[in-house]
GROMACS .gro file of N, CA, C and O in nm:
model
  528
    1UNK      N    1  -0.966   0.555   0.903
    1UNK     CA    2  -0.932   0.611   0.775
    1UNK      C    3  -0.793   0.561   0.735
    1UNK      O    4  -0.698   0.574   0.810
    2UNK      N    5  -0.784   0.501   0.618
    2UNK     CA    6  -0.655   0.457   0.565
    2UNK      C    7  -0.582   0.577   0.509
    2UNK      O    8  -0.640   0.658   0.437
    3UNK      N    9  -0.456   0.591   0.547
    3UNK     CA   10  -0.372   0.698   0.494
    3UNK      C   11  -0.253   0.633   0.424
    3UNK      O   12  -0.201   0.532   0.472
    4UNK      N   13  -0.211   0.691   0.314
    4UNK     CA   14  -0.093   0.639   0.245
    4UNK      C   15  -0.019   0.751   0.176
    4UNK      O   16  -0.079   0.849   0.133
    5UNK      N   17   0.114   0.736   0.171
    5UNK     CA   18   0.196   0.836   0.104
    5UNK      C   19   0.339   0.785   0.092
    5UNK      O   20   0.379   0.692   0.160
    6UNK      N   21   0.413   0.852   0.006
    6UNK     CA   22   0.554   0.823  -0.015
    6UNK      C   23   0.635   0.903   0.085
    6UNK      O   24   0.610   1.022   0.105
    7UNK      N   25   0.731   0.838   0.148
    7UNK     CA   26   0.825   0.906   0.237
    7UNK      C   27   0.962   0.904   0.167
    7UNK      O   28   1.033   0.804   0.171
    8UNK      N   29   0.996   1.014   0.098
    8UNK     CA   30   1.121   1.015   0.022
    8UNK      C   31   1.243   1.015   0.115
    8UNK      O   32   1.237   1.064   0.227
    9UNK      N   33   1.350   0.958   0.067
    9UNK     CA   34   1.476   0.955   0.141
    9UNK      C   35   1.586   0.920   0.042
    9UNK      O   36   1.564   0.842  -0.051
   10UNK      N   37   1.704   0.975   0.064
   10UNK     CA   38   1.817   0.942  -0.022
   10UNK      C   39   1.860   0.797  -0.003
   10UNK      O   40   1.913   0.735  -0.095
   11UNK      N   41   1.841   0.743   0.117
   11UNK     CA   42   1.892   0.610   0.147
   11UNK      C   43   1.784   0.505   0.168
   11UNK      O   44   1.803   0.390   0.132
   12UNK      N   45   1.672   0.541   0.227
   12UNK     CA   46   1.568   0.444   0.259
   12UNK      C   47   1.428   0.497   0.225
   12UNK      O   48   1.346   0.517   0.315
   13UNK      N   49   1.399   0.519   0.097
   13UNK     CA   50   1.262   0.565   0.066
   13UNK      C   51   1.162   0.455   0.103
   13UNK      O   52   1.196   0.336   0.106
   14UNK      N   53   1.040   0.497   0.133
   14UNK     CA   54   0.938   0.404   0.179
   14UNK      C   55   0.802   0.454   0.133
   14UNK      O   56   0.779   0.574   0.125
   15UNK      N   57   0.714   0.362   0.099
   15UNK     CA   58   0.574   0.397   0.075
   15UNK      C   59   0.497   0.341   0.193
   15UNK      O   60   0.505   0.221   0.221
   16UNK      N   61   0.426   0.425   0.266
   16UNK     CA   62   0.365   0.388   0.392
   16UNK      C   63   0.213   0.388   0.385
   16UNK      O   64   0.152   0.483   0.337
   17UNK      N   65   0.153   0.277   0.429
   17UNK     CA   66   0.008   0.265   0.448
   17UNK      C   67  -0.018   0.259   0.597
   17UNK      O   68   0.040   0.174   0.666
   18UNK      N   69  -0.104   0.347   0.648
   18UNK     CA   70  -0.139   0.350   0.790
   18UNK      C   71  -0.289   0.332   0.805
   18UNK      O   72  -0.367   0.392   0.731
   19UNK      N   73  -0.329   0.254   0.904
   19UNK     CA   74  -0.472   0.241   0.927
   19UNK      C   75  -0.503   0.153   1.046
   19UNK      O   76  -0.413   0.100   1.112
   20UNK      N   77  -0.629   0.138   1.070
   20UNK     CA   78  -0.679   0.048   1.174
   20UNK      C   79  -0.724  -0.080   1.106
   20UNK      O   80  -0.716  -0.095   0.985
   21UNK      N   81  -0.774  -0.173   1.185
   21UNK     CA   82  -0.808  -0.307   1.133
   21UNK      C   83  -0.904  -0.302   1.015
   21UNK      O   84  -0.881  -0.368   0.914
   22UNK      N   85  -1.010  -0.225   1.026
   22UNK     CA   86  -1.108  -0.216   0.918
   22UNK      C   87  -1.045  -0.159   0.791
   22UNK      O   88  -1.073  -0.205   0.680
   23UNK      N   89  -0.957  -0.060   0.806
   23UNK     CA   90  -0.890   0.001   0.691
   23UNK      C   91  -0.800  -0.100   0.619
   23UNK      O   92  -0.800  -0.109   0.496
   24UNK      N   93  -0.724  -0.175   0.698
   24UNK     CA   94  -0.634  -0.273   0.638
   24UNK      C   95  -0.711  -0.389   0.576
   24UNK      O   96  -0.671  -0.443   0.473
   25UNK      N   97  -0.825  -0.425   0.637
   25UNK     CA   98  -0.909  -0.529   0.577
   25UNK      C   99  -0.962  -0.484   0.442
   25UNK      O  100  -0.969  -0.562   0.346
   26UNK      N  101  -0.996  -0.356   0.430
   26UNK     CA  102  -1.044  -0.302   0.303
   26UNK      C  103  -0.933  -0.303   0.198
   26UNK      O  104  -0.955  -0.339   0.083
   27UNK      N  105  -0.811  -0.267   0.239
   27UNK     CA  106  -0.696  -0.272   0.147
   27UNK      C  107  -0.672  -0.416   0.100
   27UNK      O  108  -0.652  -0.441  -0.019
   28UNK      N  109  -0.678  -0.511   0.192
   28UNK     CA  110  -0.660  -0.651   0.155
   28UNK      C  111  -0.768  -0.696   0.057
   28UNK      O  112  -0.741  -0.770  -0.038
   29UNK      N  113  -0.892  -0.651   0.079
   29UNK     CA  114  -1.002  -0.688  -0.011
   29UNK      C  115  -0.979  -0.631  -0.152
   29UNK      O  116  -1.008  -0.700  -0.252
   30UNK      N  117  -0.928  -0.510  -0.162
   30UNK     CA  118  -0.899  -0.452  -0.293
   30UNK      C  119  -0.789  -0.533  -0.362
   30UNK      O  120  -0.798  -0.563  -0.482
   31UNK      N  121  -0.687  -0.572  -0.288
   31UNK     CA  122  -0.580  -0.654  -0.345
   31UNK      C  123  -0.632  -0.789  -0.391
   31UNK      O  124  -0.594  -0.839  -0.497
   32UNK      N  125  -0.724  -0.850  -0.316
   32UNK     CA  126  -0.783  -0.978  -0.355
   32UNK      C  127  -0.868  -0.962  -0.482
   32UNK      O  128  -0.865  -1.046  -0.572
   33UNK      N  129  -0.942  -0.851  -0.491
   33UNK     CA  130  -1.022  -0.824  -0.610
   33UNK      C  131  -0.930  -0.807  -0.732
   33UNK      O  132  -0.958  -0.858  -0.840
   34UNK      N  133  -0.821  -0.735  -0.713
   34UNK     CA  134  -0.722  -0.716  -0.819
   34UNK      C  135  -0.663  -0.851  -0.860
   34UNK      O  136  -0.643  -0.878  -0.978
   35UNK      N  137  -0.636  -0.939  -0.761
   35UNK     CA  138  -0.578  -1.070  -0.790
   35UNK      C  139  -0.671  -1.155  -0.877
   35UNK      O  140  -0.626  -1.225  -0.967
   36UNK      N  141  -0.801  -1.144  -0.852
   36UNK     CA  142  -0.899  -1.221  -0.929
   36UNK      C  143  -0.915  -1.168  -1.070
   36UNK      O  144  -0.938  -1.246  -1.164
   37UNK      N  145  -0.907  -1.037  -1.086
   37UNK     CA  146  -0.924  -0.974  -1.218
   37UNK      C  147  -0.828  -0.855  -1.228
   37UNK      O  148  -0.867  -0.741  -1.202
   38UNK      N  149  -0.701  -0.881  -1.259
   38UNK     CA  150  -0.603  -0.772  -1.266
   38UNK      C  151  -0.644  -0.664  -1.365
   38UNK      O  152  -0.676  -0.693  -1.480
   39UNK      N  153  -0.647  -0.541  -1.317
   39UNK     CA  154  -0.679  -0.424  -1.398
   39UNK      C  155  -0.627  -0.301  -1.325
   39UNK      O  156  -0.603  -0.305  -1.205
   40UNK      N  157  -0.608  -0.194  -1.397
   40UNK     CA  158  -0.556  -0.069  -1.337
   40UNK      C  159  -0.661  -0.014  -1.241
   40UNK      O  160  -0.777   0.006  -1.279
   41UNK      N  161  -0.620   0.008  -1.116
   41UNK     CA  162  -0.711   0.060  -1.014
   41UNK      C  163  -0.648   0.181  -0.945
   41UNK      O  164  -0.531   0.177  -0.907
   42UNK      N  165  -0.726   0.285  -0.927
   42UNK     CA  166  -0.686   0.402  -0.849
   42UNK      C  167  -0.725   0.373  -0.704
   42UNK      O  168  -0.843   0.358  -0.672
   43UNK      N  169  -0.626   0.362  -0.614
   43UNK     CA  170  -0.657   0.321  -0.477
   43UNK      C  171  -0.744   0.422  -0.402
   43UNK      O  172  -0.824   0.382  -0.319
   44UNK      N  173  -0.729   0.551  -0.428
   44UNK     CA  174  -0.816   0.649  -0.361
   44UNK      C  175  -0.962   0.627  -0.397
   44UNK      O  176  -1.049   0.646  -0.314
   45UNK      N  177  -0.989   0.586  -0.518
   45UNK     CA  178  -1.127   0.560  -0.560
   45UNK      C  179  -1.179   0.428  -0.505
   45UNK      O  180  -1.297   0.413  -0.481
   46UNK      N  181  -1.091   0.331  -0.486
   46UNK     CA  182  -1.131   0.197  -0.440
   46UNK      C  183  -1.150   0.188  -0.289
   46UNK      O  184  -1.224   0.103  -0.242
   47UNK      N  185  -1.081   0.273  -0.214
   47UNK     CA  186  -1.082   0.265  -0.069
   47UNK      C  187  -1.164   0.381  -0.012
   47UNK      O  188  -1.122   0.496  -0.018
   48UNK      N  189  -1.279   0.351   0.044
   48UNK     CA  190  -1.367   0.456   0.095
   48UNK      C  191  -1.299   0.532   0.208
   48UNK      O  192  -1.247   0.473   0.303
   49UNK      N  193  -1.296   0.662   0.196
   49UNK     CA  194  -1.239   0.747   0.299
   49UNK      C  195  -1.088   0.750   0.304
   49UNK      O  196  -1.031   0.805   0.398
   50UNK      N  197  -1.019   0.693   0.208
   50UNK     CA  198  -0.872   0.695   0.208
   50UNK      C  199  -0.823   0.839   0.190
   50UNK      O  200  -0.883   0.918   0.119
   51UNK      N  201  -0.713   0.870   0.258
   51UNK     CA  202  -0.653   1.003   0.247
   51UNK      C  203  -0.509   0.991   0.201
   51UNK      O  204  -0.435   0.909   0.253
   52UNK      N  205  -0.473   1.073   0.104
   52UNK     CA  206  -0.335   1.076   0.056
   52UNK      C  207  -0.311   1.203  -0.022
   52UNK      O  208  -0.403   1.257  -0.083
   53UNK      N  209  -0.186   1.247  -0.022
   53UNK     CA  210  -0.147   1.362  -0.104
   53UNK      C  211  -0.097   1.317  -0.240
   53UNK      O  212  -0.066   1.399  -0.324
   54UNK      N  213  -0.088   1.187  -0.261
   54UNK     CA  214  -0.034   1.136  -0.387
   54UNK      C  215  -0.133   1.042  -0.454
   54UNK      O  216  -0.227   0.994  -0.391
   55UNK      N  217  -0.111   1.018  -0.579
   55UNK     CA  218  -0.192   0.924  -0.656
   55UNK      C  219  -0.121   0.789  -0.657
   55UNK      O  220   0.001   0.784  -0.674
   56UNK      N  221  -0.197   0.682  -0.639
   56UNK     CA  222  -0.140   0.548  -0.643
   56UNK      C  223  -0.233   0.457  -0.721
   56UNK      O  224  -0.352   0.448  -0.691
   57UNK      N  225  -0.177   0.392  -0.823
   57UNK     CA  226  -0.253   0.296  -0.903
   57UNK      C  227  -0.195   0.157  -0.885
   57UNK      O  228  -0.072   0.140  -0.885
   58UNK      N  229  -0.282   0.059  -0.869
   58UNK     CA  230  -0.243  -0.081  -0.883
   58UNK      C  231  -0.243  -0.109  -1.032
   58UNK      O  232  -0.339  -0.076  -1.101
   59UNK      N  233  -0.135  -0.169  -1.081
   59UNK     CA  234  -0.120  -0.192  -1.224
   59UNK      C  235  -0.082  -0.338  -1.248
   59UNK      O  236   0.012  -0.388  -1.186
   60UNK      N  237  -0.155  -0.407  -1.337
   60UNK     CA  238  -0.117  -0.546  -1.366
   60UNK      C  239   0.014  -0.554  -1.444
   60UNK      O  240   0.030  -0.485  -1.544
   61UNK      N  241   0.105  -0.636  -1.394
   61UNK     CA  242   0.234  -0.659  -1.459
   61UNK      C  243   0.251  -0.811  -1.464
   61UNK      O  244   0.238  -0.877  -1.362
   62UNK      N  245   0.281  -0.864  -1.578
   62UNK     CA  246   0.299  -1.009  -1.589
   62UNK      C  247   0.444  -1.052  -1.584
   62UNK      O  248   0.476  -1.162  -1.544
   63UNK      N  249   0.534  -0.964  -1.624
   63UNK     CA  250   0.674  -1.003  -1.624
   63UNK      C  251   0.761  -0.878  -1.621
   63UNK      O  252   0.745  -0.790  -1.705
   64UNK      N  253   0.846  -0.868  -1.521
   64UNK     CA  254   0.945  -0.762  -1.525
   64UNK      C  255   0.938  -0.657  -1.419
   64UNK      O  256   0.980  -0.678  -1.308
   65UNK      N  257   0.883  -0.542  -1.450
   65UNK     CA  258   0.895  -0.421  -1.372
   65UNK      C  259   0.798  -0.417  -1.252
   65UNK      O  260   0.718  -0.326  -1.238
   66UNK      N  261   0.808  -0.517  -1.164
   66UNK     CA  262   0.719  -0.527  -1.048
   66UNK      C  263   0.755  -0.424  -0.941
   66UNK      O  264   0.862  -0.368  -0.941
   67UNK      N  265   0.663  -0.405  -0.849
   67UNK     CA  266   0.690  -0.326  -0.730
   67UNK      C  267   0.637  -0.184  -0.737
   67UNK      O  268   0.577  -0.141  -0.835
   68UNK      N  269   0.660  -0.113  -0.626
   68UNK     CA  270   0.618   0.027  -0.613
   68UNK      C  271   0.722   0.114  -0.681
   68UNK      O  272   0.842   0.103  -0.653
   69UNK      N  273   0.673   0.201  -0.770
   69UNK     CA  274   0.763   0.288  -0.846
   69UNK      C  275   0.695   0.422  -0.875
   69UNK      O  276   0.573   0.428  -0.887
   70UNK      N  277   0.777   0.529  -0.890
   70UNK     CA  278   0.720   0.656  -0.935
   70UNK      C  279   0.659   0.639  -1.073
   70UNK      O  280   0.708   0.561  -1.155
   71UNK      N  281   0.552   0.714  -1.098
   71UNK     CA  282   0.482   0.704  -1.226
   71UNK      C  283   0.421   0.840  -1.258
   71UNK      O  284   0.312   0.870  -1.211
   72UNK      N  285   0.492   0.921  -1.332
   72UNK     CA  286   0.440   1.054  -1.364
   72UNK      C  287   0.428   1.139  -1.238
   72UNK      O  288   0.525   1.161  -1.168
   73UNK      N  289   0.307   1.182  -1.207
   73UNK     CA  290   0.284   1.266  -1.089
   73UNK      C  291   0.247   1.186  -0.965
   73UNK      O  292   0.212   1.243  -0.863
   74UNK      N  293   0.251   1.056  -0.973
   74UNK     CA  294   0.216   0.973  -0.859
   74UNK      C  295   0.302   0.848  -0.856
   74UNK      O  296   0.419   0.850  -0.891
   75UNK      N  297   0.238   0.738  -0.818
   75UNK     CA  298   0.308   0.610  -0.806
   75UNK      C  299   0.223   0.500  -0.863
   75UNK      O  300   0.101   0.512  -0.872
   76UNK      N  301   0.290   0.390  -0.900
   76UNK     CA  302   0.218   0.272  -0.944
   76UNK      C  303   0.278   0.151  -0.874
   76UNK      O  304   0.399   0.142  -0.854
   77UNK      N  305   0.188   0.061  -0.833
   77UNK     CA  306   0.229  -0.061  -0.766
   77UNK      C  307   0.204  -0.173  -0.865
   77UNK      O  308   0.091  -0.217  -0.883
   78UNK      N  309   0.308  -0.217  -0.932
   78UNK     CA  310   0.297  -0.319  -1.035
   78UNK      C  311   0.300  -0.458  -0.976
   78UNK      O  312   0.400  -0.497  -0.915
   79UNK      N  313   0.190  -0.531  -0.991
   79UNK     CA  314   0.177  -0.665  -0.932
   79UNK      C  315   0.109  -0.758  -1.031
   79UNK      O  316   0.031  -0.715  -1.115
   80UNK      N  317   0.138  -0.888  -1.016
   80UNK     CA  318   0.056  -0.986  -1.085
   80UNK      C  319  -0.048  -1.038  -0.985
   80UNK      O  320  -0.045  -1.001  -0.867
   81UNK      N  321  -0.138  -1.121  -1.030
   81UNK     CA  322  -0.245  -1.170  -0.942
   81UNK      C  323  -0.193  -1.247  -0.822
   81UNK      O  324  -0.242  -1.230  -0.710
   82UNK      N  325  -0.095  -1.333  -0.843
   82UNK     CA  326  -0.041  -1.413  -0.734
   82UNK      C  327   0.023  -1.324  -0.627
   82UNK      O  328   0.002  -1.344  -0.507
   83UNK      N  329   0.101  -1.224  -0.670
   83UNK     CA  330   0.164  -1.132  -0.574
   83UNK      C  331   0.060  -1.056  -0.494
   83UNK      O  332   0.073  -1.041  -0.372
   84UNK      N  333  -0.044  -1.007  -0.561
   84UNK     CA  334  -0.149  -0.933  -0.492
   84UNK      C  335  -0.217  -1.021  -0.386
   84UNK      O  336  -0.244  -0.976  -0.274
   85UNK      N  337  -0.243  -1.146  -0.420
   85UNK     CA  338  -0.305  -1.241  -0.325
   85UNK      C  339  -0.216  -1.262  -0.204
   85UNK      O  340  -0.263  -1.261  -0.089
   86UNK      N  341  -0.087  -1.282  -0.224
   86UNK     CA  342   0.007  -1.305  -0.115
   86UNK      C  343   0.022  -1.181  -0.027
   86UNK      O  344   0.033  -1.192   0.096
   87UNK      N  345   0.022  -1.063  -0.086
   87UNK     CA  346   0.029  -0.940  -0.007
   87UNK      C  347  -0.098  -0.925   0.076
   87UNK      O  348  -0.092  -0.888   0.195
   88UNK      N  349  -0.214  -0.955   0.020
   88UNK     CA  350  -0.339  -0.950   0.096
   88UNK      C  351  -0.332  -1.044   0.216
   88UNK      O  352  -0.374  -1.008   0.327
   89UNK      N  353  -0.278  -1.163   0.197
   89UNK     CA  354  -0.263  -1.258   0.308
   89UNK      C  355  -0.173  -1.202   0.418
   89UNK      O  356  -0.203  -1.216   0.537
   90UNK      N  357  -0.065  -1.137   0.380
   90UNK     CA  358   0.027  -1.078   0.479
   90UNK      C  359  -0.040  -0.964   0.554
   90UNK      O  360  -0.017  -0.947   0.675
   91UNK      N  361  -0.123  -0.885   0.487
   91UNK     CA  362  -0.196  -0.778   0.554
   91UNK      C  363  -0.295  -0.837   0.654
   91UNK      O  364  -0.307  -0.788   0.766
   92UNK      N  365  -0.362  -0.941   0.615
   92UNK     CA  366  -0.463  -1.003   0.703
   92UNK      C  367  -0.402  -1.063   0.830
   92UNK      O  368  -0.471  -1.073   0.932
   93UNK      N  369  -0.275  -1.097   0.827
   93UNK     CA  370  -0.207  -1.146   0.948
   93UNK      C  371  -0.200  -1.036   1.054
   93UNK      O  372  -0.197  -1.064   1.174
   94UNK      N  373  -0.201  -0.910   1.012
   94UNK     CA  374  -0.194  -0.798   1.106
   94UNK      C  375  -0.327  -0.768   1.175
   94UNK      O  376  -0.330  -0.694   1.272
   95UNK      N  377  -0.437  -0.825   1.127
   95UNK     CA  378  -0.571  -0.782   1.167
   95UNK      C  379  -0.634  -0.858   1.285
   95UNK      O  380  -0.731  -0.809   1.339
   96UNK      N  381  -0.585  -0.971   1.332
   96UNK     CA  382  -0.658  -1.046   1.435
   96UNK      C  383  -0.699  -0.960   1.555
   96UNK      O  384  -0.630  -0.866   1.593
   97UNK      N  385  -0.813  -0.996   1.615
   97UNK     CA  386  -0.876  -0.918   1.721
   97UNK      C  387  -0.784  -0.878   1.837
   97UNK      O  388  -0.785  -0.763   1.878
   98UNK      N  389  -0.705  -0.969   1.897
   98UNK     CA  390  -0.627  -0.926   2.013
   98UNK      C  391  -0.508  -0.835   1.979
   98UNK      O  392  -0.456  -0.768   2.065
   99UNK      N  393  -0.468  -0.832   1.855
   99UNK     CA  394  -0.352  -0.753   1.816
   99UNK      C  395  -0.388  -0.605   1.804
   99UNK      O  396  -0.479  -0.568   1.732
  100UNK      N  397  -0.312  -0.518   1.873
  100UNK     CA  398  -0.342  -0.375   1.870
  100UNK      C  399  -0.251  -0.298   1.776
  100UNK      O  400  -0.285  -0.189   1.732
  101UNK      N  401  -0.135  -0.353   1.745
  101UNK     CA  402  -0.044  -0.285   1.653
  101UNK      C  403   0.048  -0.387   1.588
  101UNK      O  404   0.063  -0.499   1.636
  102UNK      N  405   0.110  -0.344   1.480
  102UNK     CA  406   0.204  -0.428   1.408
  102UNK      C  407   0.229  -0.373   1.270
  102UNK      O  408   0.161  -0.280   1.226
  103UNK      N  409   0.325  -0.430   1.202
  103UNK     CA  410   0.355  -0.383   1.066
  103UNK      C  411   0.425  -0.492   0.988
  103UNK      O  412   0.472  -0.591   1.043
  104UNK      N  413   0.430  -0.472   0.858
  104UNK     CA  414   0.501  -0.561   0.768
  104UNK      C  415   0.557  -0.475   0.655
  104UNK      O  416   0.496  -0.376   0.615
  105UNK      N  417   0.674  -0.512   0.609
  105UNK     CA  418   0.733  -0.443   0.494
  105UNK      C  419   0.729  -0.538   0.376
  105UNK      O  420   0.776  -0.652   0.383
  106UNK      N  421   0.667  -0.490   0.269
  106UNK     CA  422   0.649  -0.569   0.147
  106UNK      C  423   0.756  -0.529   0.046
  106UNK      O  424   0.764  -0.412   0.007
  107UNK      N  425   0.836  -0.625   0.006
  107UNK     CA  426   0.935  -0.605  -0.099
  107UNK      C  427   0.930  -0.726  -0.190
  107UNK      O  428   0.919  -0.840  -0.144
  108UNK      N  429   0.936  -0.702  -0.319
  108UNK     CA  430   0.930  -0.811  -0.417
  108UNK      C  431   1.067  -0.855  -0.464
  108UNK      O  432   1.079  -0.947  -0.543
  109UNK      N  433   1.171  -0.788  -0.416
  109UNK     CA  434   1.307  -0.827  -0.452
  109UNK      C  435   1.350  -0.783  -0.590
  109UNK      O  436   1.437  -0.844  -0.650
  110UNK      N  437   1.290  -0.676  -0.638
  110UNK     CA  438   1.321  -0.624  -0.772
  110UNK      C  439   1.401  -0.495  -0.756
  110UNK      O  440   1.362  -0.407  -0.679
  111UNK      N  441   1.507  -0.484  -0.831
  111UNK     CA  442   1.592  -0.365  -0.823
  111UNK      C  443   1.513  -0.238  -0.852
  111UNK      O  444   1.434  -0.232  -0.947
  112UNK      N  445   1.533  -0.138  -0.769
  112UNK     CA  446   1.471  -0.007  -0.791
  112UNK      C  447   1.333   0.009  -0.731
  112UNK      O  448   1.278   0.119  -0.734
  113UNK      N  449   1.274  -0.097  -0.675
  113UNK     CA  450   1.141  -0.083  -0.617
  113UNK      C  451   1.149  -0.005  -0.486
  113UNK      O  452   1.252  -0.005  -0.418
  114UNK      N  453   1.041   0.059  -0.448
  114UNK     CA  454   1.029   0.128  -0.321
  114UNK      C  455   0.961   0.031  -0.224
  114UNK      O  456   0.851  -0.017  -0.254
  115UNK      N  457   1.022   0.001  -0.108
  115UNK     CA  458   0.956  -0.087  -0.012
  115UNK      C  459   0.824  -0.026   0.034
  115UNK      O  460   0.808   0.095   0.045
  116UNK      N  461   0.728  -0.114   0.062
  116UNK     CA  462   0.595  -0.072   0.108
  116UNK      C  463   0.578  -0.120   0.252
  116UNK      O  464   0.591  -0.239   0.280
  117UNK      N  465   0.551  -0.027   0.343
  117UNK     CA  466   0.526  -0.063   0.483
  117UNK      C  467   0.377  -0.052   0.510
  117UNK      O  468   0.314   0.050   0.481
  118UNK      N  469   0.321  -0.159   0.564
  118UNK     CA  470   0.181  -0.164   0.605
  118UNK      C  471   0.181  -0.157   0.757
  118UNK      O  472   0.242  -0.243   0.822
  119UNK      N  473   0.115  -0.059   0.815
  119UNK     CA  474   0.121  -0.037   0.959
  119UNK      C  475  -0.018  -0.031   1.022
  119UNK      O  476  -0.105   0.042   0.977
  120UNK      N  477  -0.034  -0.106   1.130
  120UNK     CA  478  -0.158  -0.106   1.209
  120UNK      C  479  -0.130  -0.044   1.345
  120UNK      O  480  -0.045  -0.092   1.420
  121UNK      N  481  -0.198   0.067   1.375
  121UNK     CA  482  -0.196   0.125   1.509
  121UNK      C  483  -0.062   0.174   1.559
  121UNK      O  484  -0.044   0.187   1.679
  122UNK      N  485   0.032   0.204   1.472
  122UNK     CA  486   0.165   0.247   1.516
  122UNK      C  487   0.184   0.398   1.508
  122UNK      O  488   0.284   0.449   1.557
  123UNK      N  489   0.092   0.469   1.447
  123UNK     CA  490   0.105   0.613   1.430
  123UNK      C  491  -0.024   0.681   1.474
  123UNK      O  492  -0.130   0.621   1.475
  124UNK      N  493  -0.015   0.810   1.507
  124UNK     CA  494  -0.134   0.886   1.544
  124UNK      C  495  -0.223   0.906   1.422
  124UNK      O  496  -0.177   0.898   1.308
  125UNK      N  497  -0.350   0.935   1.446
  125UNK     CA  498  -0.447   0.948   1.337
  125UNK      C  499  -0.415   1.063   1.242
  125UNK      O  500  -0.461   1.062   1.128
  126UNK      N  501  -0.338   1.161   1.286
  126UNK     CA  502  -0.310   1.274   1.198
  126UNK      C  503  -0.180   1.258   1.118
  126UNK      O  504  -0.148   1.341   1.035
  127UNK      N  505  -0.108   1.148   1.140
  127UNK     CA  506   0.016   1.127   1.065
  127UNK      C  507  -0.017   1.103   0.919
  127UNK      O  508  -0.107   1.026   0.885
  128UNK      N  509   0.052   1.170   0.830
  128UNK     CA  510   0.033   1.168   0.684
  128UNK      C  511  -0.089   1.245   0.638
  128UNK      O  512  -0.120   1.244   0.520
  129UNK      N  513  -0.160   1.311   0.726
  129UNK     CA  514  -0.276   1.390   0.686
  129UNK      C  515  -0.234   1.535   0.680
  129UNK      O  516  -0.190   1.592   0.779
  130UNK      N  517  -0.247   1.593   0.562
  130UNK     CA  518  -0.207   1.733   0.543
  130UNK      C  519  -0.304   1.825   0.614
  130UNK      O  520  -0.425   1.812   0.603
  131UNK      N  521  -0.248   1.918   0.687
  131UNK     CA  522  -0.331   2.016   0.759
  131UNK      C  523  -0.338   2.144   0.678
  131UNK      O  524  -0.240   2.187   0.619
  132UNK      N  525  -0.454   2.207   0.679
  132UNK     CA  526  -0.472   2.332   0.604
  132UNK      C  527  -0.484   2.448   0.698
  132UNK      O  528  -0.533   2.444   0.803
   0.00000   0.00000   0.00000
């Protein structure tokens, strides 16, 4: 199960994606689909079984306000097709069979963006899952 959420901080805010190989492969596939035909996508709807307390949309941006940013009651990840393709490639580097864990931090170098951490096998299955 892919889990994602914002980890607020005064100094180092982070948007975290956690999952196993299949989960990250599905995220990479959604990014590749977005790269081929950029359109607004709700990630919870696109990723089967994804869990999150927040809303996150992939949003096509051609010039300017790229990156992960707050957007109303949730977040938006503003990317162009090329950026989405390159991020998918970086996620796929984490997936090879012998690798049991690893991570990458995605930053586009734009002022004010929230860094995105993609993590494979580094956290327990209940991390970021709200308990009732």
